[in-house]
mmCIF file of C-alpha atoms in Angstrom:
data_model
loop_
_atom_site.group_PDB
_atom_site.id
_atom_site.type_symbol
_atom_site.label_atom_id
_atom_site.label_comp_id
_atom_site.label_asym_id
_atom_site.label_seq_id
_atom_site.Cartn_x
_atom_site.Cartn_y
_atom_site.Cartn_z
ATOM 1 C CA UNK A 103 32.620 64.110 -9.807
ATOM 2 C CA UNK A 104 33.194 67.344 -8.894
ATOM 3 C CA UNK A 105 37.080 69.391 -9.308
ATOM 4 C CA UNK A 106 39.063 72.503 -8.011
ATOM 5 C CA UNK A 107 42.186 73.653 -9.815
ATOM 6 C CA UNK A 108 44.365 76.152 -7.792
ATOM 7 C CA UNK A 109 45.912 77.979 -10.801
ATOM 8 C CA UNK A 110 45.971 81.417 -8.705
ATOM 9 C CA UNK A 111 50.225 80.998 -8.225
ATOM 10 C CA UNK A 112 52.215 83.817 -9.487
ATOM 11 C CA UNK A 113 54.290 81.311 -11.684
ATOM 12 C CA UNK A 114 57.659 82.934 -10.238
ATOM 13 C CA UNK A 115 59.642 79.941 -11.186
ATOM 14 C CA UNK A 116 58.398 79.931 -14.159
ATOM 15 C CA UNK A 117 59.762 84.114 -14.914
ATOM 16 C CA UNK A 118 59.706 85.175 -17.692
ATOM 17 C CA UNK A 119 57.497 83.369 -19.085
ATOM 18 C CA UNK A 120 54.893 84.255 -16.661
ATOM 19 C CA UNK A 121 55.443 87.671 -16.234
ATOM 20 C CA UNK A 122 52.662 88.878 -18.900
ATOM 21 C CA UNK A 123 51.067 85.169 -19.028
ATOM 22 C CA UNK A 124 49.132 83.362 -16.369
ATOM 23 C CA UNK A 125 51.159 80.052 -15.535
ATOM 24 C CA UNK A 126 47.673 78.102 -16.167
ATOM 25 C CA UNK A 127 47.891 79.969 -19.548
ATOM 26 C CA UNK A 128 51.452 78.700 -20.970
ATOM 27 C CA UNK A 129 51.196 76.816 -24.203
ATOM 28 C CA UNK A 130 51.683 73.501 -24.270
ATOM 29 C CA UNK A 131 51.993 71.927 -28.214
ATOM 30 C CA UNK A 132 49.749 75.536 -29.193
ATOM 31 C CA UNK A 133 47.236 74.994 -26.349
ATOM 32 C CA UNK A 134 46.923 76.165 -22.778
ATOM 33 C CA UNK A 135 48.408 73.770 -20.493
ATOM 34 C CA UNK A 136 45.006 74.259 -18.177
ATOM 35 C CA UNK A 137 43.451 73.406 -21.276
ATOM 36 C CA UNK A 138 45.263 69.617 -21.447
ATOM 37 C CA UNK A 139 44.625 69.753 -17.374
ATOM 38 C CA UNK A 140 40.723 69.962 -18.054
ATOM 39 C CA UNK A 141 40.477 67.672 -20.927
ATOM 40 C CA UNK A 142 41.842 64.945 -18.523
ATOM 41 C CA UNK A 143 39.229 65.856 -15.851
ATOM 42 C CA UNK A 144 36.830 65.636 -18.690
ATOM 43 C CA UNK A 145 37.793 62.265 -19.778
ATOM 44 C CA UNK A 146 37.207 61.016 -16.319
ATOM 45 C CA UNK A 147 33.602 62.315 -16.314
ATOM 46 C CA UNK A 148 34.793 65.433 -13.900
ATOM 47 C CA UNK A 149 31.356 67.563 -15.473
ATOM 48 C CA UNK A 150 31.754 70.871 -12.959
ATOM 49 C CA UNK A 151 35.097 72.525 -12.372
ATOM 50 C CA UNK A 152 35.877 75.036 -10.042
ATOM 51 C CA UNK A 153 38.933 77.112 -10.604
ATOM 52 C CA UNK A 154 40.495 78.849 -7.735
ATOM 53 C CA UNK A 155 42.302 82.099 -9.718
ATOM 54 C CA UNK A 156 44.185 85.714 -8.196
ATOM 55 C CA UNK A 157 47.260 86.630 -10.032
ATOM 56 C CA UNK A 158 46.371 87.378 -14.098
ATOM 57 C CA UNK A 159 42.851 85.908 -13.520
ATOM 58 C CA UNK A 160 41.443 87.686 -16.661
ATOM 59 C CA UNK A 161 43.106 86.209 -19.408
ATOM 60 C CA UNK A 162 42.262 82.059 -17.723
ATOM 61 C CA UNK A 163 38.164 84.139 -18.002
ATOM 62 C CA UNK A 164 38.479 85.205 -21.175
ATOM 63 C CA UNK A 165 39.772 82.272 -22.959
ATOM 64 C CA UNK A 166 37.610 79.485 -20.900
ATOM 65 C CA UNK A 167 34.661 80.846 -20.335
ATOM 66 C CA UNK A 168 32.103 78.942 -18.973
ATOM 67 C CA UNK A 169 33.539 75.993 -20.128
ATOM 68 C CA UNK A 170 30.780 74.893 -22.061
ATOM 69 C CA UNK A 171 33.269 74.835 -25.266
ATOM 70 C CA UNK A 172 35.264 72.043 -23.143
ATOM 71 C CA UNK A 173 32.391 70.068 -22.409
ATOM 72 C CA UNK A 174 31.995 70.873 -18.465
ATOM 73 C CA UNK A 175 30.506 73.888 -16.608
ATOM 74 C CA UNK A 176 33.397 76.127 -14.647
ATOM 75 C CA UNK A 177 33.201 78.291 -11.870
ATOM 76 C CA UNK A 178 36.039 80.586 -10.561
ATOM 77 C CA UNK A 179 36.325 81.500 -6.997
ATOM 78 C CA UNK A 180 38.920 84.503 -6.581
ATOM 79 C CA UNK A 181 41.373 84.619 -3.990
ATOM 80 C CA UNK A 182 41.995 88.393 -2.904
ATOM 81 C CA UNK A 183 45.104 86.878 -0.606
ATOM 82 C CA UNK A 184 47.156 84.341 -0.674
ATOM 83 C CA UNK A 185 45.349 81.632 0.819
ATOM 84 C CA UNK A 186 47.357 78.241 0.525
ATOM 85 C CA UNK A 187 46.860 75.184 -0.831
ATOM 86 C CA UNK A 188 44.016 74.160 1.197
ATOM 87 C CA UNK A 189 42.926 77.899 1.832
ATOM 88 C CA UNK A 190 41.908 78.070 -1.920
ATOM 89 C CA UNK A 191 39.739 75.129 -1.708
ATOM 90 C CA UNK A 192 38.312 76.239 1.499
ATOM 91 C CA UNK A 193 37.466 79.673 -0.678
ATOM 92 C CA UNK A 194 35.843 77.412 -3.378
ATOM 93 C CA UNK A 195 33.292 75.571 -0.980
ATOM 94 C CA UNK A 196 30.412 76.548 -2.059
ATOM 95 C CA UNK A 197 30.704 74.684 -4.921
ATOM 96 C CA UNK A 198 31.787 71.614 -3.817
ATOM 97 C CA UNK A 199 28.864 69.713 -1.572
ATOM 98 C CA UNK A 200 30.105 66.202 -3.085
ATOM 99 C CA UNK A 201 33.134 63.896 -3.104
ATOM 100 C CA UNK A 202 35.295 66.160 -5.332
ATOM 101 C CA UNK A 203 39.065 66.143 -7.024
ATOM 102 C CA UNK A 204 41.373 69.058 -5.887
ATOM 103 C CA UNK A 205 45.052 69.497 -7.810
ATOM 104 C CA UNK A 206 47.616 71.773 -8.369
ATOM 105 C CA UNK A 207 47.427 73.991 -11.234
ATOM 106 C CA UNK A 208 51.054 73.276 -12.621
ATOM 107 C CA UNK A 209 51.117 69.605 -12.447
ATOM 108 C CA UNK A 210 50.994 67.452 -16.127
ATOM 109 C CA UNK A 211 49.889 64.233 -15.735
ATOM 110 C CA UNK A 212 47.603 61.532 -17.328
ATOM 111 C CA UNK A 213 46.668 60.093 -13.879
ATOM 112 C CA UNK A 214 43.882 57.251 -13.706
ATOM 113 C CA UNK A 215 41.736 59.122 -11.987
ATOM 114 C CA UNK A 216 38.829 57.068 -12.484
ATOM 115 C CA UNK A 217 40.990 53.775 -10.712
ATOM 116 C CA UNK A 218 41.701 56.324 -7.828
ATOM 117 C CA UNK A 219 37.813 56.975 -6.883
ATOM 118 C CA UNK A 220 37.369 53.504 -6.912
ATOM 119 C CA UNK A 221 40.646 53.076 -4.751
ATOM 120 C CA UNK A 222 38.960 55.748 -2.592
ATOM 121 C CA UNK A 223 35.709 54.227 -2.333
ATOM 122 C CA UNK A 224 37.159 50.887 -1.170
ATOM 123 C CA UNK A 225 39.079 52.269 1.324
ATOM 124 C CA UNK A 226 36.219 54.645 2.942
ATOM 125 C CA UNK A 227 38.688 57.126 2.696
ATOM 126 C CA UNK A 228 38.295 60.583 3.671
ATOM 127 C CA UNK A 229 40.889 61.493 1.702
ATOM 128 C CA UNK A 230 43.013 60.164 -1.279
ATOM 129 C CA UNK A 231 46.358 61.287 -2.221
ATOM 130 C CA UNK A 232 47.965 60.600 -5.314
ATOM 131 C CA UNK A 233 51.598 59.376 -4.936
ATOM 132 C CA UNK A 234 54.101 59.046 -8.247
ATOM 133 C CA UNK A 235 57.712 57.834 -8.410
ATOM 134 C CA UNK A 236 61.003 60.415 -8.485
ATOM 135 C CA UNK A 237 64.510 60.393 -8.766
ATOM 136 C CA UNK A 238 64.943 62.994 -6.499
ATOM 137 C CA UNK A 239 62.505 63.122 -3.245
ATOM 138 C CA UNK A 240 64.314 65.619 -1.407
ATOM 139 C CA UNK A 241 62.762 68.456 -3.398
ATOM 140 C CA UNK A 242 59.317 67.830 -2.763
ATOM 141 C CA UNK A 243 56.330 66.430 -0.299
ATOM 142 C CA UNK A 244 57.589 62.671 1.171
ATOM 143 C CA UNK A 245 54.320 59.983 2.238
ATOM 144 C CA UNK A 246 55.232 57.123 4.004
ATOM 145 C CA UNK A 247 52.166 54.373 3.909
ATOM 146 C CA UNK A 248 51.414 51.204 5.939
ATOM 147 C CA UNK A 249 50.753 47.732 3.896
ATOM 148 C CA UNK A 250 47.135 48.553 2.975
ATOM 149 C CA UNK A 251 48.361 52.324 1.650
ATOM 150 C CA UNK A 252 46.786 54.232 4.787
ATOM 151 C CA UNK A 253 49.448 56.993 5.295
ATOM 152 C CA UNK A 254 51.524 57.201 8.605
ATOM 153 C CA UNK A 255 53.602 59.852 7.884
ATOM 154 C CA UNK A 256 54.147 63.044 5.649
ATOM 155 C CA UNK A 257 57.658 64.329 5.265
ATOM 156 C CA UNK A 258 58.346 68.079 3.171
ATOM 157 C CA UNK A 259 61.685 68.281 1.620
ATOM 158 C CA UNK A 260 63.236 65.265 3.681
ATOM 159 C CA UNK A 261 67.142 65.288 3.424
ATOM 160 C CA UNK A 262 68.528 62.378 2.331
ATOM 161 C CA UNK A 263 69.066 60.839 5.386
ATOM 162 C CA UNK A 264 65.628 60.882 6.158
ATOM 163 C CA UNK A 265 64.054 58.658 2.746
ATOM 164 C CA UNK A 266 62.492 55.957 2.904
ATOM 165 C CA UNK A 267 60.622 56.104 -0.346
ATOM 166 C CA UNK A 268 60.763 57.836 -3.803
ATOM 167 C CA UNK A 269 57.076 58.329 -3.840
ATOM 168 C CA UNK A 270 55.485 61.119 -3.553
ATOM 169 C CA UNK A 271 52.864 63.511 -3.158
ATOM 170 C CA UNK A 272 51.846 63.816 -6.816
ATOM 171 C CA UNK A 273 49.615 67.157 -5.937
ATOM 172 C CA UNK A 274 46.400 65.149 -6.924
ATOM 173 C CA UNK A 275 44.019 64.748 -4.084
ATOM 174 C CA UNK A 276 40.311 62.920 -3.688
ATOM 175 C CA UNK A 277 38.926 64.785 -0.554
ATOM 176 C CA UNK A 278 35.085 63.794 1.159
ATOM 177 C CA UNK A 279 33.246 67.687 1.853
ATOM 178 C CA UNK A 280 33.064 66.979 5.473
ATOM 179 C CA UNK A 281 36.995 67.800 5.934
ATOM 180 C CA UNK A 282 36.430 71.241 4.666
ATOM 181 C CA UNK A 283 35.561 71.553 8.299
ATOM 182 C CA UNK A 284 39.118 71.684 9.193
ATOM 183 C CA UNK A 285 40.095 74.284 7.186
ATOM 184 C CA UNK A 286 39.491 77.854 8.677
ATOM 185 C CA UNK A 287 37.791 79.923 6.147
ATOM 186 C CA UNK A 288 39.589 83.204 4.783
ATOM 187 C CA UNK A 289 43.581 81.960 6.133
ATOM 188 C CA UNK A 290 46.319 80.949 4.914
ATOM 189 C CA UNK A 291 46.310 77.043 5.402
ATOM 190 C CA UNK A 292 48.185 74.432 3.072
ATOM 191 C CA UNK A 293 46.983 70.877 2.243
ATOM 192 C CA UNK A 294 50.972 69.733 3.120
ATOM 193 C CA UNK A 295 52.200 71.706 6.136
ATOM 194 C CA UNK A 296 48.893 72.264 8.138
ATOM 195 C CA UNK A 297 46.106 70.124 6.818
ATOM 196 C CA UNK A 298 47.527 67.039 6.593
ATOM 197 C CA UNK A 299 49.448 66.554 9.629
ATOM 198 C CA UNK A 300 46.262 67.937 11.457
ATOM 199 C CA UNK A 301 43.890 64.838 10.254
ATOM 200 C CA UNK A 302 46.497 62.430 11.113
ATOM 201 C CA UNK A 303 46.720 63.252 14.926
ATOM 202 C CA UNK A 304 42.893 63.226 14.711
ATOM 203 C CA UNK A 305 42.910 59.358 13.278
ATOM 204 C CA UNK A 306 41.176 60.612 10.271
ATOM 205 C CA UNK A 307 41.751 57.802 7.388
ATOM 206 C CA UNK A 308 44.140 59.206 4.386
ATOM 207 C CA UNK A 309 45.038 56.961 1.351
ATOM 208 C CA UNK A 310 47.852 56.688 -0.999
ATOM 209 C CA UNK A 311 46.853 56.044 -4.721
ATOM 210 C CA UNK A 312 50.428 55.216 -6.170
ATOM 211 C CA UNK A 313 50.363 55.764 -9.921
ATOM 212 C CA UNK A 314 53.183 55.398 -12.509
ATOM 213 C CA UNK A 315 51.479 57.540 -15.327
ATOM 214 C CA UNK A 316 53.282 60.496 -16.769
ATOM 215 C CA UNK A 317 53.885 63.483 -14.592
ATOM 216 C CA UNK A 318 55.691 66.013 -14.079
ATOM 217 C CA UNK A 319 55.436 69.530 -12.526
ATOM 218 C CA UNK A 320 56.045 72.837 -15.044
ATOM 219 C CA UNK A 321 57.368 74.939 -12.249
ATOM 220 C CA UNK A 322 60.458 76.023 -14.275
ATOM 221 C CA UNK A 323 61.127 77.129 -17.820
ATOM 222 C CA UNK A 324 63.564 73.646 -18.132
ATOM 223 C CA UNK A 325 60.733 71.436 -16.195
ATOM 224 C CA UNK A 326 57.863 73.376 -18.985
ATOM 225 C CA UNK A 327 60.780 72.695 -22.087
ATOM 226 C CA UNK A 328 61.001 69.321 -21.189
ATOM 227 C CA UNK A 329 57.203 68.870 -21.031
ATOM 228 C CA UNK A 330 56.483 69.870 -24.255
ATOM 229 C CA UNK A 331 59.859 67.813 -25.848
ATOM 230 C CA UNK A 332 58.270 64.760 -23.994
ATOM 231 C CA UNK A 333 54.416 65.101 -25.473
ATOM 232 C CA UNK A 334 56.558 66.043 -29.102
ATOM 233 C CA UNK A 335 58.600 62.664 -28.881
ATOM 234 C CA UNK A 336 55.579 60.570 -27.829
ATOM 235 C CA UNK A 337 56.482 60.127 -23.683
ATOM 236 C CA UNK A 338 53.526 61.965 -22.484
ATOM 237 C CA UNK A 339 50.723 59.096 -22.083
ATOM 238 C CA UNK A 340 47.835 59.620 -23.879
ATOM 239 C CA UNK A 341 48.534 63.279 -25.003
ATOM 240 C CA UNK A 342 50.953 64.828 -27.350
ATOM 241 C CA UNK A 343 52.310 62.490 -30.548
ATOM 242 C CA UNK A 344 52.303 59.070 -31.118
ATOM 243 C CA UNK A 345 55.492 57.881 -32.753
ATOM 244 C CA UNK A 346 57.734 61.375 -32.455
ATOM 245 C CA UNK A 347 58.408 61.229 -36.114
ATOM 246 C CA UNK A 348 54.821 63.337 -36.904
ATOM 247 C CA UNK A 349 54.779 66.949 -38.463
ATOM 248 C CA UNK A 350 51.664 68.641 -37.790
ATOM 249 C CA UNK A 351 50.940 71.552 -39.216
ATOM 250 C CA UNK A 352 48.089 74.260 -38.631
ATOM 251 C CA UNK A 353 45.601 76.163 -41.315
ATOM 252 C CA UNK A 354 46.441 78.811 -43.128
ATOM 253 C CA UNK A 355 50.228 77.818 -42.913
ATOM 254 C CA UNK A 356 52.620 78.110 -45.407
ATOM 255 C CA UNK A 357 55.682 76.444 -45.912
ATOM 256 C CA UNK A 358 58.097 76.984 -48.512
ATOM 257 C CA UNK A 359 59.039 73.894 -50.974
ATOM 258 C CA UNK A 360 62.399 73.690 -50.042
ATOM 259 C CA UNK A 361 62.133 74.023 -46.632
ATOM 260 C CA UNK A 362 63.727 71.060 -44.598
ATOM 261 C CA UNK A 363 61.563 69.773 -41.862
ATOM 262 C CA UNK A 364 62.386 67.057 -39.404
ATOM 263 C CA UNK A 365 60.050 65.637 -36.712
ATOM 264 C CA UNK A 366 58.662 65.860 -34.627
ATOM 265 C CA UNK A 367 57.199 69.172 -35.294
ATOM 266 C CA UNK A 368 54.269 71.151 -34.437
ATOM 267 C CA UNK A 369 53.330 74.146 -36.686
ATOM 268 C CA UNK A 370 50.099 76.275 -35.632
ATOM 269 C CA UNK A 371 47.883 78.139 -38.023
ATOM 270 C CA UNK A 372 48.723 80.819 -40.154
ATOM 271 C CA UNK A 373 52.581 80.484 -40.075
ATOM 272 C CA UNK A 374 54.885 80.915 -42.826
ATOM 273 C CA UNK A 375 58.205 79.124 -43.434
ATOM 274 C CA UNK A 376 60.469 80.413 -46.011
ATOM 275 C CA UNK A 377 63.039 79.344 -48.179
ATOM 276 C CA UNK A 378 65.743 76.830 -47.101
ATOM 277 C CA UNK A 379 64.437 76.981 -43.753
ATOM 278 C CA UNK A 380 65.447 73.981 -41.572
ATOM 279 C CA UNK A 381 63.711 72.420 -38.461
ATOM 280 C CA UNK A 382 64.772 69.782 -36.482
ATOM 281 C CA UNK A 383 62.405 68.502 -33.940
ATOM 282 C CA UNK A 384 61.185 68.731 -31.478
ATOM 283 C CA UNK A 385 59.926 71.852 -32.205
ATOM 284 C CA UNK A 386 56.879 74.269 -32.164
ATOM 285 C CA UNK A 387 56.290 77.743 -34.110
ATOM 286 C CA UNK A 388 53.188 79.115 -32.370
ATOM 287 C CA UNK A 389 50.194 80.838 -34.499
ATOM 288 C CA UNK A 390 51.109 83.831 -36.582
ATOM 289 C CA UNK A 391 54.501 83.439 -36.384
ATOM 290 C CA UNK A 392 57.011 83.652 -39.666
ATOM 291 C CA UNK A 393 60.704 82.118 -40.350
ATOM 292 C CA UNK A 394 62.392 83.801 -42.828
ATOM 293 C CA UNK A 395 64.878 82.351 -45.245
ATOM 294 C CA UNK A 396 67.909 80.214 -44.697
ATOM 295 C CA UNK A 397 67.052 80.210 -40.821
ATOM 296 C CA UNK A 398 67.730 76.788 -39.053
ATOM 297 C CA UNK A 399 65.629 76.041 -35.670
ATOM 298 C CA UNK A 400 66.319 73.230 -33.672
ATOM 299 C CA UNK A 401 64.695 71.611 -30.554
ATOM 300 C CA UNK A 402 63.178 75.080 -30.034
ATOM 301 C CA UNK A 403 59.593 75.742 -28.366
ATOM 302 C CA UNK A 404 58.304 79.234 -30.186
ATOM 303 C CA UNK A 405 55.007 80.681 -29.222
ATOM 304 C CA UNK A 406 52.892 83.385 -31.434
ATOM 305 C CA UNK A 407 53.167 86.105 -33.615
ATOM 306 C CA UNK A 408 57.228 85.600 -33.734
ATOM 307 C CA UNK A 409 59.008 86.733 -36.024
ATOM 308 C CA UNK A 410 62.333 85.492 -37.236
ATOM 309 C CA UNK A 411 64.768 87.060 -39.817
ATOM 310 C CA UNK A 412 67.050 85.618 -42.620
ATOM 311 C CA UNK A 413 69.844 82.984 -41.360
ATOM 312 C CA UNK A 414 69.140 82.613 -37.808
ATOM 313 C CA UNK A 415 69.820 80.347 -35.644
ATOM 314 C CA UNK A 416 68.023 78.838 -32.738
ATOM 315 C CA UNK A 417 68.802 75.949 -30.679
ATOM 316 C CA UNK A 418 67.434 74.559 -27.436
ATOM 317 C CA UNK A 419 65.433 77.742 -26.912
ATOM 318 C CA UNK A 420 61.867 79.063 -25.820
ATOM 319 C CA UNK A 421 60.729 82.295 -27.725
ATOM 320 C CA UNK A 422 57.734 83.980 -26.620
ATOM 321 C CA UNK A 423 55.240 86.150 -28.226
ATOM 322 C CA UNK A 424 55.989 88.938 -30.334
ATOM 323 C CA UNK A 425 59.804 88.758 -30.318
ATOM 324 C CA UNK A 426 61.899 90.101 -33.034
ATOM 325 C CA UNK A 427 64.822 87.999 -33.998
ATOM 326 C CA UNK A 428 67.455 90.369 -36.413
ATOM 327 C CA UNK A 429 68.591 89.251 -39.725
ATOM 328 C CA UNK A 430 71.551 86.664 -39.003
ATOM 329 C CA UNK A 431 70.947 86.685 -34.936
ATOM 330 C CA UNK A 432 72.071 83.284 -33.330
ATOM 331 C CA UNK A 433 69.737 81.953 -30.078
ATOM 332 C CA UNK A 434 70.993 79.313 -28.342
ATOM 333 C CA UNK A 435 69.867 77.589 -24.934
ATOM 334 C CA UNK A 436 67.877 81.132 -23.908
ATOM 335 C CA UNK A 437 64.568 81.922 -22.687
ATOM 336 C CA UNK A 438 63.012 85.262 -24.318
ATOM 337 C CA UNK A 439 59.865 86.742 -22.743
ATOM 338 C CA UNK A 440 57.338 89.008 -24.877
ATOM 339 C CA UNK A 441 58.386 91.454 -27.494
ATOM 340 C CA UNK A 442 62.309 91.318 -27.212
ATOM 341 C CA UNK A 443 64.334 92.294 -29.870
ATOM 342 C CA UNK A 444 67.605 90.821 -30.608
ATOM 343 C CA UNK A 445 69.819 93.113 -33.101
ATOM 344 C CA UNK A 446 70.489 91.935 -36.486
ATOM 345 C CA UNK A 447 73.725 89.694 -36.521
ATOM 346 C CA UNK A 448 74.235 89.298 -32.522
ATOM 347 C CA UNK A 449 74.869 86.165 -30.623
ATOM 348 C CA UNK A 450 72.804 85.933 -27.369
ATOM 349 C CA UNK A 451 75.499 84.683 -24.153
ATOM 350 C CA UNK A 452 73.979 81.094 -23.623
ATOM 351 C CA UNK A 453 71.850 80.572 -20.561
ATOM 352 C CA UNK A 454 70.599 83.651 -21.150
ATOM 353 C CA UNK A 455 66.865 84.765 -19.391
ATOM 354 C CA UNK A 456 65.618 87.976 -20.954
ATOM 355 C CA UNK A 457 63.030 89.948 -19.527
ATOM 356 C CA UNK A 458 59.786 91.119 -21.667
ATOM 357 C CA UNK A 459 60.115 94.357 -23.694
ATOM 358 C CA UNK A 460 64.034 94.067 -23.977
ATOM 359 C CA UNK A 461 66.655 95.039 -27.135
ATOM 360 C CA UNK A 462 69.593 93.136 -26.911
ATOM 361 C CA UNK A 463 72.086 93.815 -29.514
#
């Protein structure tokens, strides 16, 4: 089986974590969450993967390559416009003369994707769409399906008034090459809005595959903390920890004797962790980074080269790369984007977003 991953978004949502990183790019337990996305294409015998890139497309090159470290071959078909859903795969044909997988770059799951081609293949289905369960239907894609699962009806943001079911589309499709033909090469087309609805006045036979495995879609930076607190605390499927309890920690790391540490807890390599220092999962201090002493980090997500002073205090916060946290500082419920400073002894307002390159304090 062949794939297509549209990682080319802008990650907007996602700001400011995205502003210097590639959404595909954001780490996920110390990897990059396109990295988890392609090891579950792997497992499922997905060999040749297409990735449909535009915004920050160097840094998704640099770091994967060929893919040959991954175990499957990539290709990369840029977009030079915003193309859509089903534009992007359109732009990625040329690689994709077989049955093949398309999904959206910011979706975590640990679908059975293996049970949907054989779902597919029973069906004759030209297409296959993945449906999952939500709470709340009304902020995405609705798919209303007959008794066998062929789908009569596609619904975008339905109000309330208008459900009928809390699945929905789960951004995971199966598609047969011949539909490409409905997609008009170089404009901006989407799978939901124009594709879809298209194929159903024409009769052409779509599928549901309903799944309950874990998913959810990273879009903000409370949908992408939540993600990695799930795979820390063991309620991400087959990834992340086991029991929630574990402490992992990375090469090259070193952690003082008396520091207190709490899982679930991820430490990467080459970290140091004074004296007294306290963490209380779940938590993870990205590569490079160093805690200083008597500084207490709780349910914090902390990405490389960080550096934290004496007696902080972090709580419920994400802290990107190369941020400076003074001597005494107190973090609580923020997101910091690269290389902020916060001043010795100041208390960032709660809630707060800051920008990349920022002193505060």
């Amino acid at each position: 089986m062949k794939a297509v991953i549209l990682v080319g978004g802008q990650g907007t949502r996602l700001r400011p974590l995205t502003i210097n990183t590639p959404k595909a790019m954001v780490p996920v337990l110390n990897r990059p969450f396109l990295e988890h996305v392609i090891d579950n294409l792997s497992r499922h015998k997905a060999r040749e993967i297409t990735l449909a890139i535009s915004h920050l497309a160097q840094p998704i090159k640099d770091y994967f390559g060929d893919g040959s470290r991954f175990g499957v071959k990539l290709n990369y078909a840029l977009e030079k416009a915003p193309l859509g859903t089903a534009g992007a795969v359109k732009n990625s044909e040329r690689h994709l003369d077989e049955i093949f997988l398309a999904l959206n770059g910011d979706i975590f799951t640990d679908l059975d994707i293996t049970a949907m081609m054989d779902l597919h293949r029973r069906r004759n289905a030209k297409i296959t769409i993945a449906l999952t369960p939500v709470d709340n239907p009304t902020i995405y894609g609705l798919i209303e399906t007959n008794a066998q699962g062929r789908v009569m009806r596609f619904l975008e943001k339905p109000s309330w008034s208008q459900v009928t079911t809390n699945m929905i589309n789960a951004g995971t499709y199966l598609l047969e090459p011949d539909v490409m033909a409905y997609i008009p090469f170089q404009t901006k087309f989407s799978f939901e809005h124009e594709l879809f609805p298209l194929l159903l006045e024409r009769d052409v036979p779509i599928y549901a595959y309903p799944s309950s495995a874990y998913w959810l879609d990273i879009g903000t930076p409370e949908k992408y903390f939540r993600l990695n607190k799930d795979l820390l605390s063991g309620r991400g499927g087959q990834y992340g920890l086991s029991s929630g309890q574990e402490v992992v920690v990375g090469e090259k790391s070193h952690i003082h004797s008396t520091a207190q540490i709490t899982g679930p807890v991820v430490i990467d390599n080459n970290c140091t962790i004074g004296e007294r220092v306290r963490l209380t999962g779940p938590v993870v201090i990205g590569h490079g980074s160093v805690i200083l002493d008597d500084s207490v980090i709780t349910e914090s997500i902390i990405w490389q080269a960080v550096n934290i002073g004496n007696r902080v205090k972090i709580k419920d916060s994400i802290i990107t790369n190369d941020c400076h946290l003074g001597d005494g500082s107190i973090v609580e419920e923020a997101v910091l984007g690269d290389h902020v400073t916060v001043a010795s002894g100041y208390k960032l307002k709660a809630g707060s977003k800051i920008w990349p390159g920022t002193t505060v304090g």
